[in-house]
Coordinates of C-alpha atoms in Angstrom, one line a residue:
M1178 CA 0.0 0.0 0.0
T1179 CA 1.3 3.5 -0.8
N1180 CA 2.2 5.6 2.2
P1181 CA 0.8 9.1 1.6
D1182 CA 3.5 10.6 3.8
H1183 CA 6.1 9.7 1.2
Q1184 CA 4.3 9.2 -2.1
P1185 CA 1.7 12.0 -2.6
R1186 CA 0.0 12.6 -5.9
N1187 CA 1.3 15.4 -8.2
N1188 CA -1.2 18.1 -9.2
R1189 CA -1.2 21.1 -11.4
Y1190 CA -2.3 24.6 -10.4
N1191 CA -2.2 28.0 -12.2
K1192 CA -3.1 31.5 -11.2
H1193 CA -6.8 31.1 -12.0
T1194 CA -7.4 27.7 -10.4
V1195 CA -10.5 27.9 -8.2
H1196 CA -12.1 25.0 -6.4
N1197 CA -15.4 24.5 -4.6
A1198 CA -14.9 25.5 -1.0
H1199 CA -18.0 23.7 0.2
N1200 CA -17.4 20.1 1.1
T1201 CA -19.5 17.9 3.4
Y1202 CA -17.7 16.3 6.3
N1203 CA -20.0 14.8 9.0
A1204 CA -17.3 15.1 11.6
Y1205 CA -17.9 18.8 11.8
N1206 CA -20.9 20.8 12.7
T1207 CA -20.0 23.8 10.7
D1208 CA -22.2 26.7 9.6
H1209 CA -21.9 27.3 5.9
T1210 CA -23.9 30.5 5.8
H1211 CA -21.0 32.3 4.1
H1212 CA -19.9 30.9 0.7
T1213 CA -16.9 32.6 -0.9
M1214 CA -14.6 31.7 -3.8
A1215 CA -11.7 29.7 -2.6
H1216 CA -8.1 31.0 -2.8
T1217 CA -5.7 28.2 -3.5
L1218 CA -2.4 29.8 -4.5
T1219 CA -2.0 33.5 -3.6
I1220 CA -4.2 36.2 -2.3
N1221 CA -3.8 39.9 -2.3
T1222 CA -4.5 42.4 0.5
T1223 CA -7.8 43.6 -1.0
Q1224 CA -9.1 40.0 -1.3
L1225 CA -8.0 39.2 2.3
Q1226 CA -9.6 42.4 3.6
A1227 CA -12.9 41.3 1.9
L1228 CA -12.6 37.9 3.4
T1229 CA -12.1 39.3 6.9
E1230 CA -15.2 41.4 6.5
S1231 CA -17.4 38.7 5.0
G1232 CA -17.6 36.5 8.0
A1233 CA -16.1 33.6 6.1
D1234 CA -14.5 30.6 7.9
L1235 CA -11.0 32.0 7.8
C1236 CA -7.7 31.2 9.6
V1237 CA -4.7 33.5 9.1
L1238 CA -1.3 32.0 10.1
D1239 CA 1.8 34.2 10.8
C1240 CA 4.7 32.1 9.8
S1241 CA 7.5 34.6 10.4
F1242 CA 10.8 33.1 11.5
D1243 CA 14.5 33.9 12.1
L1244 CA 16.9 31.1 11.5
A1245 CA 19.6 32.8 13.6
A1246 CA 17.3 33.7 16.5
P1247 CA 14.2 31.5 16.5
A1248 CA 12.7 33.2 19.6
A1249 CA 12.8 36.6 17.9
A1250 CA 10.0 35.6 15.6
R1251 CA 7.6 35.1 18.5
Q1252 CA 8.7 38.5 19.9
A1253 CA 8.0 40.2 16.6
F1254 CA 4.6 38.5 16.4
A1255 CA 3.8 39.8 19.9
Q1256 CA 4.6 43.3 18.8
V1257 CA 2.6 43.4 15.6
H1258 CA 0.7 40.9 13.4
I1259 CA -2.4 40.8 11.2
A1260 CA -5.4 41.2 13.6
G1261 CA -6.7 37.7 14.4
A1262 CA -3.7 35.8 13.1
L1263 CA -2.3 32.8 14.9
F1264 CA 1.4 32.2 15.2
A1265 CA 2.9 29.2 13.3
D1266 CA 6.4 28.4 14.5
L1267 CA 8.7 26.8 11.9
D1268 CA 10.4 24.7 14.6
L1269 CA 7.5 23.8 16.8
H1270 CA 4.5 23.6 14.5
L1271 CA 5.9 23.1 10.9
S1272 CA 8.7 20.7 11.7
A1273 CA 9.3 17.5 13.6
H1274 CA 10.9 18.2 17.0
G1275 CA 11.5 16.6 20.4
D1276 CA 9.4 13.4 20.6
V1277 CA 7.6 14.1 17.3
A1278 CA 9.0 11.5 14.8
P1279 CA 10.3 12.9 11.5
I1280 CA 9.6 11.4 8.2
N1281 CA 12.8 12.7 6.6
G1282 CA 16.2 14.2 7.6
G1283 CA 17.7 17.6 7.5
R1284 CA 17.4 20.7 9.7
H1285 CA 13.6 21.1 9.4
P1286 CA 12.3 17.6 8.9
L1287 CA 8.6 17.1 8.2
P1288 CA 6.4 15.5 10.9
S1289 CA 3.8 12.9 9.8
R1290 CA 0.6 14.0 8.2
A1291 CA -1.3 12.5 11.1
W1292 CA 0.7 14.7 13.6
F1293 CA 0.1 17.8 11.6
A1294 CA -3.6 17.0 11.3
Q1295 CA -3.8 17.4 15.1
Q1296 CA -2.1 20.8 14.8
L1297 CA -4.5 21.9 12.2
A1298 CA -7.4 21.0 14.6
A1299 CA -5.7 23.0 17.4
W1300 CA -5.7 26.0 15.1
G1301 CA -9.4 25.4 14.4
I1302 CA -8.9 24.5 10.8
T1303 CA -11.6 22.3 9.2
P1304 CA -12.0 21.2 5.6
H1305 CA -14.2 24.3 5.1
T1306 CA -11.7 26.8 6.3
Q1307 CA -10.0 29.3 4.0
V1308 CA -6.4 29.5 5.3
V1309 CA -4.1 32.4 4.5
V1310 CA -0.4 32.2 5.4
Y1311 CA 2.1 35.1 5.5
D1312 CA 5.4 36.2 7.0
R1313 CA 7.5 39.3 7.4
N1314 CA 10.5 37.6 5.7
G1315 CA 9.9 38.0 2.0
N1316 CA 7.8 34.9 1.7
N1317 CA 10.7 32.8 2.8
F1318 CA 8.9 30.8 5.5
C1319 CA 5.1 30.9 5.0
G1320 CA 5.2 28.6 2.0
R1321 CA 6.1 25.8 4.3
A1322 CA 2.6 26.0 5.9
W1323 CA 1.0 26.4 2.5
W1324 CA 2.8 23.2 1.2
M1325 CA 2.0 21.2 4.4
L1326 CA -1.7 22.0 4.2
K1327 CA -1.8 20.9 0.5
W1328 CA 0.1 17.8 1.6
C1329 CA -2.8 17.1 4.0
G1330 CA -5.3 17.5 1.2
H1331 CA -6.4 21.0 2.1
D1332 CA -6.7 22.9 -1.1
N1333 CA -8.1 26.3 0.2
V1334 CA -4.8 27.8 1.4
A1335 CA -3.1 30.8 -0.1
L1336 CA 0.0 32.9 0.4
L1337 CA -0.6 36.6 1.2
D1338 CA 1.3 38.3 -1.6
G1339 CA 3.7 40.8 -0.1
G1340 CA 3.3 39.5 3.4
L1341 CA 2.9 41.7 6.5
A1342 CA 4.5 44.7 4.8
A1343 CA 1.9 44.7 2.0
W1344 CA -0.9 44.4 4.5
Q1345 CA 0.4 47.3 6.6
A1346 CA 0.9 49.4 3.5
A1347 CA -2.7 48.8 2.5
G1348 CA -3.9 49.9 5.9
G1349 CA -5.0 46.5 7.0
A1350 CA -5.8 46.0 10.7
V1351 CA -2.9 44.8 12.9
S1352 CA -2.7 43.9 16.5
G1353 CA -0.2 43.2 19.3
E1354 CA -2.5 41.0 21.3
E1355 CA -2.3 37.2 21.4
T1356 CA -5.0 35.5 19.4
H1357 CA -6.9 32.6 20.9
T1358 CA -9.2 30.1 19.2
T1359 CA -12.7 30.5 20.6
R1360 CA -13.9 26.9 20.4
T1361 CA -15.1 25.5 23.8
H1362 CA -14.4 21.9 22.7
P1363 CA -11.3 20.8 20.7
L1364 CA -12.0 19.7 17.1
P1365 CA -11.2 16.1 16.1
A1366 CA -8.1 15.8 14.1
Y1367 CA -8.3 17.2 10.6
P1368 CA -9.6 14.5 8.2
L1369 CA -6.6 13.9 5.9
G1370 CA -7.3 13.8 2.2
E1371 CA -5.2 12.7 -0.7
P1372 CA -2.1 14.9 -0.9
L1373 CA -2.2 17.7 -3.5
V1374 CA 1.6 18.0 -3.7
Q1375 CA 4.4 15.6 -4.4
L1376 CA 7.1 14.7 -1.9
V1377 CA 10.3 12.9 -2.7
D1378 CA 13.1 11.6 -0.5
T1379 CA 16.9 11.2 -0.7
T1380 CA 16.6 7.7 -2.1
H1381 CA 14.4 8.8 -4.9
V1382 CA 16.6 11.8 -5.9
L1383 CA 19.8 9.7 -5.7
H1384 CA 18.3 6.8 -7.7
A1385 CA 17.2 9.2 -10.5
L1386 CA 20.6 10.9 -10.4
Q1387 CA 22.5 7.6 -10.8
H1388 CA 20.2 5.7 -13.1
A1389 CA 17.9 8.1 -15.0
P1390 CA 19.2 11.7 -14.8
H1391 CA 17.1 12.8 -17.8
T1392 CA 13.9 12.1 -15.8
Q1393 CA 14.8 14.6 -13.1
L1394 CA 15.9 18.2 -12.9
V1395 CA 16.9 19.3 -9.4
V1396 CA 16.3 23.1 -8.9
D1397 CA 18.1 24.6 -5.9
A1398 CA 16.4 27.7 -4.4
R1399 CA 19.3 28.8 -2.3
G1400 CA 21.4 31.9 -3.1
A1401 CA 24.1 31.7 -5.7
P1402 CA 27.1 31.8 -3.2
R1403 CA 25.8 28.8 -1.3
F1404 CA 24.9 26.9 -4.5
A1405 CA 28.4 27.5 -5.9
G1406 CA 30.0 26.3 -2.6
D1407 CA 31.6 29.7 -1.9
T1408 CA 30.0 29.8 1.5
E1409 CA 27.9 27.6 3.8
P1410 CA 26.7 29.1 7.1
L1411 CA 24.3 26.2 8.1
D1412 CA 25.3 22.8 6.7
P1413 CA 28.5 20.7 7.0
V1414 CA 29.4 20.8 3.3
A1415 CA 29.4 23.7 0.8
G1416 CA 28.1 23.0 -2.6
H1417 CA 25.1 21.4 -4.4
I1418 CA 23.6 18.2 -5.7
P1419 CA 25.3 17.3 -9.0
G1420 CA 23.4 18.2 -12.1
A1421 CA 21.2 20.8 -10.2
V1422 CA 20.5 24.2 -11.5
N1423 CA 20.2 27.3 -9.4
H1424 CA 17.0 29.5 -9.2
P1425 CA 17.2 31.6 -6.0
F1426 CA 13.7 32.0 -4.7
T1427 CA 14.2 35.7 -4.3
T1428 CA 14.2 36.1 -8.1
N1429 CA 10.5 35.4 -8.2
F1430 CA 9.6 38.8 -6.6
D1431 CA 9.6 42.3 -7.7
G1432 CA 11.1 45.3 -5.9
S1433 CA 8.1 45.7 -3.7
G1434 CA 8.1 42.1 -2.5
L1435 CA 5.2 40.9 -4.6
F1436 CA 5.3 37.9 -7.0
K1437 CA 6.2 39.0 -10.5
T1438 CA 3.5 38.8 -13.1
A1439 CA 2.6 35.4 -14.7
D1440 CA 4.3 36.5 -17.9
E1441 CA 7.5 37.6 -16.1
L1442 CA 7.6 34.4 -14.2
K1443 CA 7.0 32.3 -17.3
A1444 CA 10.0 34.0 -19.0
L1445 CA 12.1 33.6 -15.8
W1446 CA 11.5 29.9 -15.5
A1447 CA 11.9 29.3 -19.2
N1448 CA 15.4 30.7 -18.8
T1449 CA 16.1 28.4 -15.8
L1450 CA 14.6 25.2 -17.3
G1451 CA 16.0 25.6 -20.8
E1452 CA 15.0 22.6 -22.8
R1453 CA 14.2 20.4 -19.8
D1454 CA 10.7 19.2 -19.0
A1455 CA 9.1 21.3 -16.3
A1456 CA 7.3 18.2 -15.1
S1457 CA 10.6 16.7 -14.2
V1458 CA 11.5 19.4 -11.7
V1459 CA 12.4 18.4 -8.1
M1460 CA 12.6 21.5 -5.9
Q1461 CA 15.1 21.8 -3.0
C1462 CA 16.8 24.4 -0.9
G1463 CA 18.7 24.2 2.4
S1464 CA 16.0 22.5 4.5
G1465 CA 12.9 22.3 2.4
V1466 CA 11.4 25.7 3.4
S1467 CA 12.5 28.4 0.9
A1468 CA 12.1 26.0 -2.0
V1469 CA 8.3 26.5 -1.7
P1470 CA 8.2 30.0 -3.2
N1471 CA 9.8 28.5 -6.3
I1472 CA 7.0 25.9 -6.4
V1473 CA 4.4 28.6 -6.1
A1474 CA 6.1 30.7 -8.7
M1475 CA 6.1 27.8 -11.2
A1476 CA 2.4 27.4 -10.6
L1477 CA 1.7 31.1 -11.1
A1478 CA 3.6 30.8 -14.4
G1479 CA 1.2 28.0 -15.5
L1480 CA 3.8 25.3 -15.2
P1481 CA 3.3 21.9 -13.5
M1482 CA 3.5 21.7 -9.8
P1483 CA 7.0 20.4 -9.1
A1484 CA 7.9 17.8 -6.4
L1485 CA 9.6 18.9 -3.2
Y1486 CA 12.7 17.2 -1.8
A1487 CA 12.0 18.3 1.7
G1488 CA 15.3 17.0 3.2
S1489 CA 17.1 19.2 0.7
W1490 CA 20.8 20.1 1.0
S1491 CA 20.8 19.8 4.8
E1492 CA 19.9 16.1 4.5
W1493 CA 21.8 15.4 1.3
S1494 CA 25.1 16.8 2.7
R1495 CA 24.7 14.7 5.9
T1496 CA 23.9 11.4 4.1
P1497 CA 26.9 9.1 3.6
G1498 CA 27.4 8.1 0.0
T1499 CA 25.7 11.0 -1.7
P1500 CA 27.8 12.8 -4.3
R1501 CA 28.4 16.6 -3.8
Q1502 CA 29.4 19.2 -6.3
T1503 CA 31.8 21.6 -4.5
K1504 CA 33.9 24.5 -5.7
N1505 CA 36.8 22.0 -5.9
G1506 CA 34.9 19.6 -8.1
L1507 CA 32.8 16.4 -7.6
E1508 CA 33.2 14.7 -4.2

């Protein structure tokens, strides 16, 4: 039997994909008085403002983080966040930690879908909820929550284009008060659906690299100096997976921090992919987090949704027997 934690189904999204937000799950006694169009990829500040005023079943997650000082993100959230938003901590809520068993390696390993289903319930998220994720870090971290919700089969989740800065610039309501869910009884665990994104592991990537390299194009979302092996502040080896191409996730955004237009992204990705099949892309970064903006950007460009190698360079560089392309050559 296929394990959905490791072998999800691939899917395709584009900028205009809209799905029916109304599904029937008997496990929930939910009021469906408010019916709105679902947002499944990105959402802008005007659309989010309309949602907050509509009374829709909405959950906003602040996924801000600081790799160098993890506690600083919680402090920043306490100072200012979108009114009503809940804090989603990369280490505590979006990664395996402590006694939570990981399903892959690397610095930010994924927990199981079953564990994350419990976390979704703790946030009050049901299959009917429109989820919006954002950060204050140039969309570096919020994509992780977006991807994990898709992985659990929840389609109605969108990145806030431009993040907190765009919301504040648009005059959106902010708060410095802690947000608490108002439910008097905890929800049952989120009912997992078929994954809407594809996950691959080190064994998969290595096998394709060694036996069928034409079937896989690894795209590395890290900055050019780390990709080239000129510097490595976080992982034990500097370099990249042999055969990978570099597409820093920051190149998907314009000067104001918004995703570039679909046409601009299409041209950008055509340059990165060259003659290679977009459907063969496996996206990676340092620890499976900043790769997600590349996944979203490809979808915005109308390209197939690529697979995610969640362990990324932090797992690859720690795995005995994996080849590494360094500045000094292949090792």
